[in-house]
Coordinates of C-alpha atoms in Angstrom, one line a residue:
X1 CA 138.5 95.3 106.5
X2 CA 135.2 94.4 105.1
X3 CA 132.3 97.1 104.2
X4 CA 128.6 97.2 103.6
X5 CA 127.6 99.9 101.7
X6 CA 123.7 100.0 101.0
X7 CA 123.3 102.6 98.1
X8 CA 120.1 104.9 99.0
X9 CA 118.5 104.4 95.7
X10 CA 117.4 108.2 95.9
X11 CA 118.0 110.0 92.5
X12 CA 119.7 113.6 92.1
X13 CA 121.5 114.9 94.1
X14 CA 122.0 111.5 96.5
X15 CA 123.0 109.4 93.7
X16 CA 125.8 111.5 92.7
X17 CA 126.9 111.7 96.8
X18 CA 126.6 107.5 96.3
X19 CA 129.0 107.4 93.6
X20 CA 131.3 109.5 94.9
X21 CA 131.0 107.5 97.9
X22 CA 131.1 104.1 96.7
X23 CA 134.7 105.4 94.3
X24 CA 136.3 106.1 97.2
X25 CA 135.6 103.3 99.1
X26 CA 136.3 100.7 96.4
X27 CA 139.8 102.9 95.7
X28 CA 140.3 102.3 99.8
X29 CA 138.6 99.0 100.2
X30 CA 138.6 96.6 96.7
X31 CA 137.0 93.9 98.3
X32 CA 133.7 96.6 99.4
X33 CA 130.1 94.9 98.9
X34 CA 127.6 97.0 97.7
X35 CA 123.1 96.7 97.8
X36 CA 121.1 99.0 95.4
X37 CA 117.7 99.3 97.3
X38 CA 116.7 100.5 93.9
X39 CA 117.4 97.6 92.2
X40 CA 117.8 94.7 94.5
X41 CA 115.0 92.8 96.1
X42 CA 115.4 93.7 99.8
X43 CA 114.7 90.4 100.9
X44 CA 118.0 89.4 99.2
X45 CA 119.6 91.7 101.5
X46 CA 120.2 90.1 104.9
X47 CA 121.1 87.0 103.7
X48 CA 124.3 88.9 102.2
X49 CA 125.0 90.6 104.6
X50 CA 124.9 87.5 107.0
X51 CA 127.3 85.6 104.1
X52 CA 129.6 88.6 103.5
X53 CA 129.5 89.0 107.4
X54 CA 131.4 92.8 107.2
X55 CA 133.0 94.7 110.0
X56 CA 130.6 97.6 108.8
X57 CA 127.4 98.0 107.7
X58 CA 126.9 102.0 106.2
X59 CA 124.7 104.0 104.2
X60 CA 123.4 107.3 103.3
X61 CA 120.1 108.7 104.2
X62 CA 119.0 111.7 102.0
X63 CA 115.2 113.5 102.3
X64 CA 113.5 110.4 101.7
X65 CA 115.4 107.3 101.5
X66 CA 116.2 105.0 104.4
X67 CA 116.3 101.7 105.3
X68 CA 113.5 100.0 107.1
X69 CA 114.0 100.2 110.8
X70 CA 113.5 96.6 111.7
X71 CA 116.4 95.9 108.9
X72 CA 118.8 98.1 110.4
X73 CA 118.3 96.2 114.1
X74 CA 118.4 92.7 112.8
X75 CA 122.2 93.8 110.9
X76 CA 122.7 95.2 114.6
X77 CA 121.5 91.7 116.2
X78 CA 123.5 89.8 114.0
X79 CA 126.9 91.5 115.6
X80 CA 127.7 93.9 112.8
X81 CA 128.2 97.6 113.3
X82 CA 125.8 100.1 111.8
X83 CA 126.7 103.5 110.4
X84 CA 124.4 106.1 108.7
X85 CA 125.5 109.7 107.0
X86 CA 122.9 111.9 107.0
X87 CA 122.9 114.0 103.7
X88 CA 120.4 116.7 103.5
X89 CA 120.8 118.3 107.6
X90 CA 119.3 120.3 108.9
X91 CA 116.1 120.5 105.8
X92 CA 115.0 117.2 105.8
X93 CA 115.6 116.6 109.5
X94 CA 112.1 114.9 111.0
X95 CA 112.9 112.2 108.7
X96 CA 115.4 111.0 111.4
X97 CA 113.1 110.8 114.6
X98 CA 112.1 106.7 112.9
X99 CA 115.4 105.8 111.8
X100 CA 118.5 107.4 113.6
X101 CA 118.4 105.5 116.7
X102 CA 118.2 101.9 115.1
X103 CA 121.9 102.5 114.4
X104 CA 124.9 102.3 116.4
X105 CA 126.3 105.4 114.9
X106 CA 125.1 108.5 113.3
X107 CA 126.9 111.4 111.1
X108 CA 125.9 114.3 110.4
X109 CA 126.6 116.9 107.6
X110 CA 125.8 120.1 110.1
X111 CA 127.4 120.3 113.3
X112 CA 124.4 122.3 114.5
X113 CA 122.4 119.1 114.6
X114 CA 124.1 116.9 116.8
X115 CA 121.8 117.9 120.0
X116 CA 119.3 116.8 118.1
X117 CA 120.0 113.2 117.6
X118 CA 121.7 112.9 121.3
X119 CA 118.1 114.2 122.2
X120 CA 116.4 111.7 120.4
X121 CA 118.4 108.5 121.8
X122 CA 121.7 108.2 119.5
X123 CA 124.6 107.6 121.9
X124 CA 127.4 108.3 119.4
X125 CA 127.0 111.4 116.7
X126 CA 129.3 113.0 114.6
X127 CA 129.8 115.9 112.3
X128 CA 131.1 115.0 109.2
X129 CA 130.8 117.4 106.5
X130 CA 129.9 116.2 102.2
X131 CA 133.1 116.3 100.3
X132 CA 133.7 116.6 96.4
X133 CA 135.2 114.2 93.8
X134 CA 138.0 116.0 92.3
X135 CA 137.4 113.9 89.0
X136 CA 134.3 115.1 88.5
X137 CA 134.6 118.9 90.1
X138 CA 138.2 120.2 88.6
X139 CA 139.4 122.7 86.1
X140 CA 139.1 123.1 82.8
X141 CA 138.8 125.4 79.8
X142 CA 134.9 125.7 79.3
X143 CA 133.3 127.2 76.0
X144 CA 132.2 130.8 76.1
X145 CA 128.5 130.3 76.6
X146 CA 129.3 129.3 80.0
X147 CA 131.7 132.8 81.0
X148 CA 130.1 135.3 83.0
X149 CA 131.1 137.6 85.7
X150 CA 129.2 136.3 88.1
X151 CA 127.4 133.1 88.4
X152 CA 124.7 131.1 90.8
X153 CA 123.7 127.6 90.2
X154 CA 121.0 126.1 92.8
X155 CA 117.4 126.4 93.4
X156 CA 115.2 129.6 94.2
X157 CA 114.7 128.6 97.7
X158 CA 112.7 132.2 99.4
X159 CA 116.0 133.2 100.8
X160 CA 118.0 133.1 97.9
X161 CA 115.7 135.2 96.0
X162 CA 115.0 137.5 98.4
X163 CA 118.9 138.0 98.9
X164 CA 119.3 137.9 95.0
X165 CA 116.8 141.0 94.1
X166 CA 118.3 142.9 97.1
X167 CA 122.3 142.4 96.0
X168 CA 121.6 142.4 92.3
X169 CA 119.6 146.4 93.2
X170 CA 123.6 147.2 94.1
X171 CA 125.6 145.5 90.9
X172 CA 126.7 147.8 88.0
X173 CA 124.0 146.6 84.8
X174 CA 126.9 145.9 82.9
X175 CA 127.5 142.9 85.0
X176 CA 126.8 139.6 83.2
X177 CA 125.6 137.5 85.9
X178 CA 124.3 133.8 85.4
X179 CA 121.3 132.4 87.6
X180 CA 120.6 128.6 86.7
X181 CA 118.4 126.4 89.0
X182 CA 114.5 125.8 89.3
X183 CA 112.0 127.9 91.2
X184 CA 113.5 131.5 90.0
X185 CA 110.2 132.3 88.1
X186 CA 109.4 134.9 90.8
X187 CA 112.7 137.2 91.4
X188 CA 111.5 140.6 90.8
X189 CA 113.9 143.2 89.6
X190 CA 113.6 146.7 89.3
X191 CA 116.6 148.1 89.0
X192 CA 120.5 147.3 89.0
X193 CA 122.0 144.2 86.8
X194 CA 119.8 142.1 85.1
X195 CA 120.5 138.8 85.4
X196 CA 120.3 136.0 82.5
X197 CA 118.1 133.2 84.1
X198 CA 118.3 129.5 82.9
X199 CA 114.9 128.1 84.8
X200 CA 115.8 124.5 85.2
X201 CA 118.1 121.8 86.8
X202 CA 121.3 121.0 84.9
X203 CA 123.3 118.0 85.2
X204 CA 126.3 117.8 87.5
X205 CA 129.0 118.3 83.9
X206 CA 126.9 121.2 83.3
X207 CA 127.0 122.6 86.7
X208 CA 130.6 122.4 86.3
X209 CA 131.3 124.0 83.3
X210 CA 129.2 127.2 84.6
X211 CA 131.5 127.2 87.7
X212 CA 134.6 126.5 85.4
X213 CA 133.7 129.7 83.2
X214 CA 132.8 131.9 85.8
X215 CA 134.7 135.3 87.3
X216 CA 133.2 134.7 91.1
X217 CA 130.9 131.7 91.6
X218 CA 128.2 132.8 94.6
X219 CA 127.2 130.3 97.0
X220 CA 124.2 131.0 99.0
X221 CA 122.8 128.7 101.8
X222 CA 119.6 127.8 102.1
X223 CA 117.8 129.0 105.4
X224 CA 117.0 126.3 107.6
X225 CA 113.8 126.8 108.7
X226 CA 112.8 127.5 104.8
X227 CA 109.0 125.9 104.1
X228 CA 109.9 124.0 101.0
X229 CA 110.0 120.3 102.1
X230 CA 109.0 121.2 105.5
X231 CA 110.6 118.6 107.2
X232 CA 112.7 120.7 110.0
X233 CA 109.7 121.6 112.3
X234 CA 111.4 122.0 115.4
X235 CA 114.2 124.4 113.7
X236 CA 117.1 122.7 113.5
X237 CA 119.5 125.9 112.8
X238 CA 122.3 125.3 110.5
X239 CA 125.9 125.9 111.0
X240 CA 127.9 123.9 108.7
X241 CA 128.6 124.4 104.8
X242 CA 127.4 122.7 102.1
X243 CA 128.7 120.3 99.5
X244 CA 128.5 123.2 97.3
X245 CA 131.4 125.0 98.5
X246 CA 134.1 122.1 98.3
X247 CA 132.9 121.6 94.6
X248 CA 133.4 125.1 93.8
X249 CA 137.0 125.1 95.2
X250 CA 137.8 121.8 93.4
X251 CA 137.3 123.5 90.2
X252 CA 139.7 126.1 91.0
X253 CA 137.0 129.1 90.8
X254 CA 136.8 132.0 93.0
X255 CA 134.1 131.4 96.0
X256 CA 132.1 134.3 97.3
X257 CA 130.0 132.4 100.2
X258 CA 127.7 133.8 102.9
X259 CA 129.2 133.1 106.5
X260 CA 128.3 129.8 108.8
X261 CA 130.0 129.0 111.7
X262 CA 131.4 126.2 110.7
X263 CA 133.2 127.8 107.9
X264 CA 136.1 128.7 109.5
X265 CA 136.9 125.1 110.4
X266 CA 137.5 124.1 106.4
X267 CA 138.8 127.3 105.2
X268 CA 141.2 130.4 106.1
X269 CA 138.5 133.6 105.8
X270 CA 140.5 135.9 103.7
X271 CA 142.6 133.8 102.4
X272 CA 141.0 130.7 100.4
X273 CA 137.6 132.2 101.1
X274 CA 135.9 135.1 101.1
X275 CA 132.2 135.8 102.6
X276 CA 129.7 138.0 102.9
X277 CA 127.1 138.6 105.6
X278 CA 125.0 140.9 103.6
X279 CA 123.7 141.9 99.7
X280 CA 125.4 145.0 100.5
X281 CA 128.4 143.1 101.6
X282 CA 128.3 140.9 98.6
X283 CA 128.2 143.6 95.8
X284 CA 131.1 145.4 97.2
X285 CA 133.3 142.5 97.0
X286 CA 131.8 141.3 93.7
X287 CA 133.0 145.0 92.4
X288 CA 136.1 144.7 94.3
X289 CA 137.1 141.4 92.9
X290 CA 135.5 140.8 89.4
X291 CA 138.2 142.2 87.3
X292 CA 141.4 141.8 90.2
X293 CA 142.1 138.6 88.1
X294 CA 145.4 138.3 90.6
X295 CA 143.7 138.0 93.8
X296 CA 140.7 135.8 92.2
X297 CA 143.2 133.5 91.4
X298 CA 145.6 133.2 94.2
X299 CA 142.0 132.9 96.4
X300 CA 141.0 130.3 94.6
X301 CA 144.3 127.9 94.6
X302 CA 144.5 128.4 98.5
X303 CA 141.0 127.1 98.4
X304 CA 141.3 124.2 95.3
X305 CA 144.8 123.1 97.3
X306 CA 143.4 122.8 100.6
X307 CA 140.3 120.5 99.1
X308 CA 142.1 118.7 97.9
X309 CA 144.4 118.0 100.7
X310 CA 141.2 117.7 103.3
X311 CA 137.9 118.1 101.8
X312 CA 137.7 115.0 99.4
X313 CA 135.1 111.8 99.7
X314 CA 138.3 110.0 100.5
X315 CA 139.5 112.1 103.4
X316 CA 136.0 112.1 104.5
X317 CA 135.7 107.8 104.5
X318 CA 139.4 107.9 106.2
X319 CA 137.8 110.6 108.9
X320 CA 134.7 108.4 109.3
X321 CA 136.7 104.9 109.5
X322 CA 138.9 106.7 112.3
X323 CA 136.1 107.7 113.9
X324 CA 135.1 103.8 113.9
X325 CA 138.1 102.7 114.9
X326 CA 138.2 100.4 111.6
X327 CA 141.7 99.8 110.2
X328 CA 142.4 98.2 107.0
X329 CA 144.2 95.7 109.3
X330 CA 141.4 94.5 111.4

């Protein structure tokens, strides 16, 4: 089988989703073709494609990079099947309304968004959750500057502060807990644990190590109607998780997450994940769990075994291909 794969040429966090990506396909798929819109005049682009002449034509389409619409239908005219992963669903969703019907088949990382794109003419949508690269996201022994008791890597979306100076009013002060991302300048604490904040983006080995030395790793979701890009306007509601939480479990860390419906179709509640639907909710089992190093851990290999069984880029590219009806054979 031969595959297209147009890399968005978005930086961080896309081009880390392209990598993974474009590994598993070329561990799949040697003889894969790949286009960096970054790097490549475009114009250089459908005579390759017309040369290479693929059974599959895919890419990925983060907040704001996607190819030009009149591209994607001349691929389509010239017999070839089209395929686009949306990456950023349900925030970044109104970029879609130009681009999703030019192709013959959309997925989508939230399952929430599929009426959506059947309202807007796509005639064949799929949910297809982000996975992790277990080469990148594993376990290791990390150096002591990263160990804390609890730990939150992402950006201060209004959510996740408000949530954070809520639950952090219910943690015992003596709690070292570990708050890294942008936009955190305005969490206001008045009482509780005081958390140390590192006010900036860290690479993805970075990101790693803090999940690697932490006790319990939180993972909040943004809200989807939150006003930072601004780009889901009719509400789009979110129900699937995010990237974030197969990451975590690769790394063999404990998880506490807040609930989506969709969680339940990756993960066993209870028993390689644990949620919360509250700050209340989430203190308790922070207190409950932060020095029950048995439970942590048995949590947490449920979780890192079942990603890796079901929750890698590869299983997702064998999913998708399925879903195609694209054999290696074909």
């Amino acid at each position: 089988m031969k595959i297209y794969y147009i890399v968005s040429g978005y930086r961080r966090p896309i081009d880390m989703l392209d990598n993974a990506l474009m590994k598993a396909l070329v561990s799949r798929y040697p003889e894969t073709r790949f286009f960096l819109l970054n790097r490549s005049p475009i114009q250089h682009l459908l005579p390759e494609i017309e040369q290479y002449a693929p059974d599959l034509v895919l890419t990925l389409c983060g907040p704001k990079s996607h190819l030009p619409v009149d591209i994607v239908r001349r691929i389509r005219n010239m017999g070839i099947e089209t395929a686009v992963w949306f990456t950023d669903d349900p925030y970044a969703i109104d970029n879609a309304f130009e681009v999703a019907a030019a192709y013959d088949v959309v997925f989508t990382i939230d399952s929430g968004c599929i009426p959506f794109y059947e309202r807007i003419g796509c005639n064949r949508v799929f949910h297809l959750p982000l996975g992790t690269d277990p080469d990148i996201f594993r376990p290791f022994t990390t150096h002591p500057t990263y160990h804390s008791d609890v730990c939150f890597v992402g950006t201060g979306y209004q959510n996740r502060i408000t949530f954070m100076e809520e639950m952090l009013g219910y943690l015992d002060r003596e709690l070292k807990v570990q708050i890294v991302g942008h936009f955190w300048d305005t969490l206001k604490l008045s009482n509780g644990c005081i958390p140390n904040i590192r006010k900036k983006w860290v690479n993805t080995p970075e990101t790693v190590r803090y999940y690697n030395g932490a006790k319990v790793v939180l993972n909040i979701h943004r809200s989807h109607d939150d006003a930072f890009l601004d780009k889901n306007k009719t509400g789009v509601p979110g129900y699937s998780i995010n990237n974030r939480t197969f990451d975590i479990a690769a790394c063999n860390a404990y998880q506490l997450i807040d609930y989506r419906p969709d969680l339940e179709q990756c993960y066993t509640l209870g028993e390689e994940i644990t949620c919360f639907s509250s700050p209340k909710e989430c203190a308790e089992q922070i207190h409950a769990l932060v020095n029950d190093d048995g439970s942590r851990t048995l949590i947490a290999k449920k979780a890192y075994d079942r990603t890796l069984q079901s929750h890698t880029f590869v299983s997702r590219l064998e999913t998708m291909l399925g879903i195609l009806n694209l054999t290696p054979n074909k």
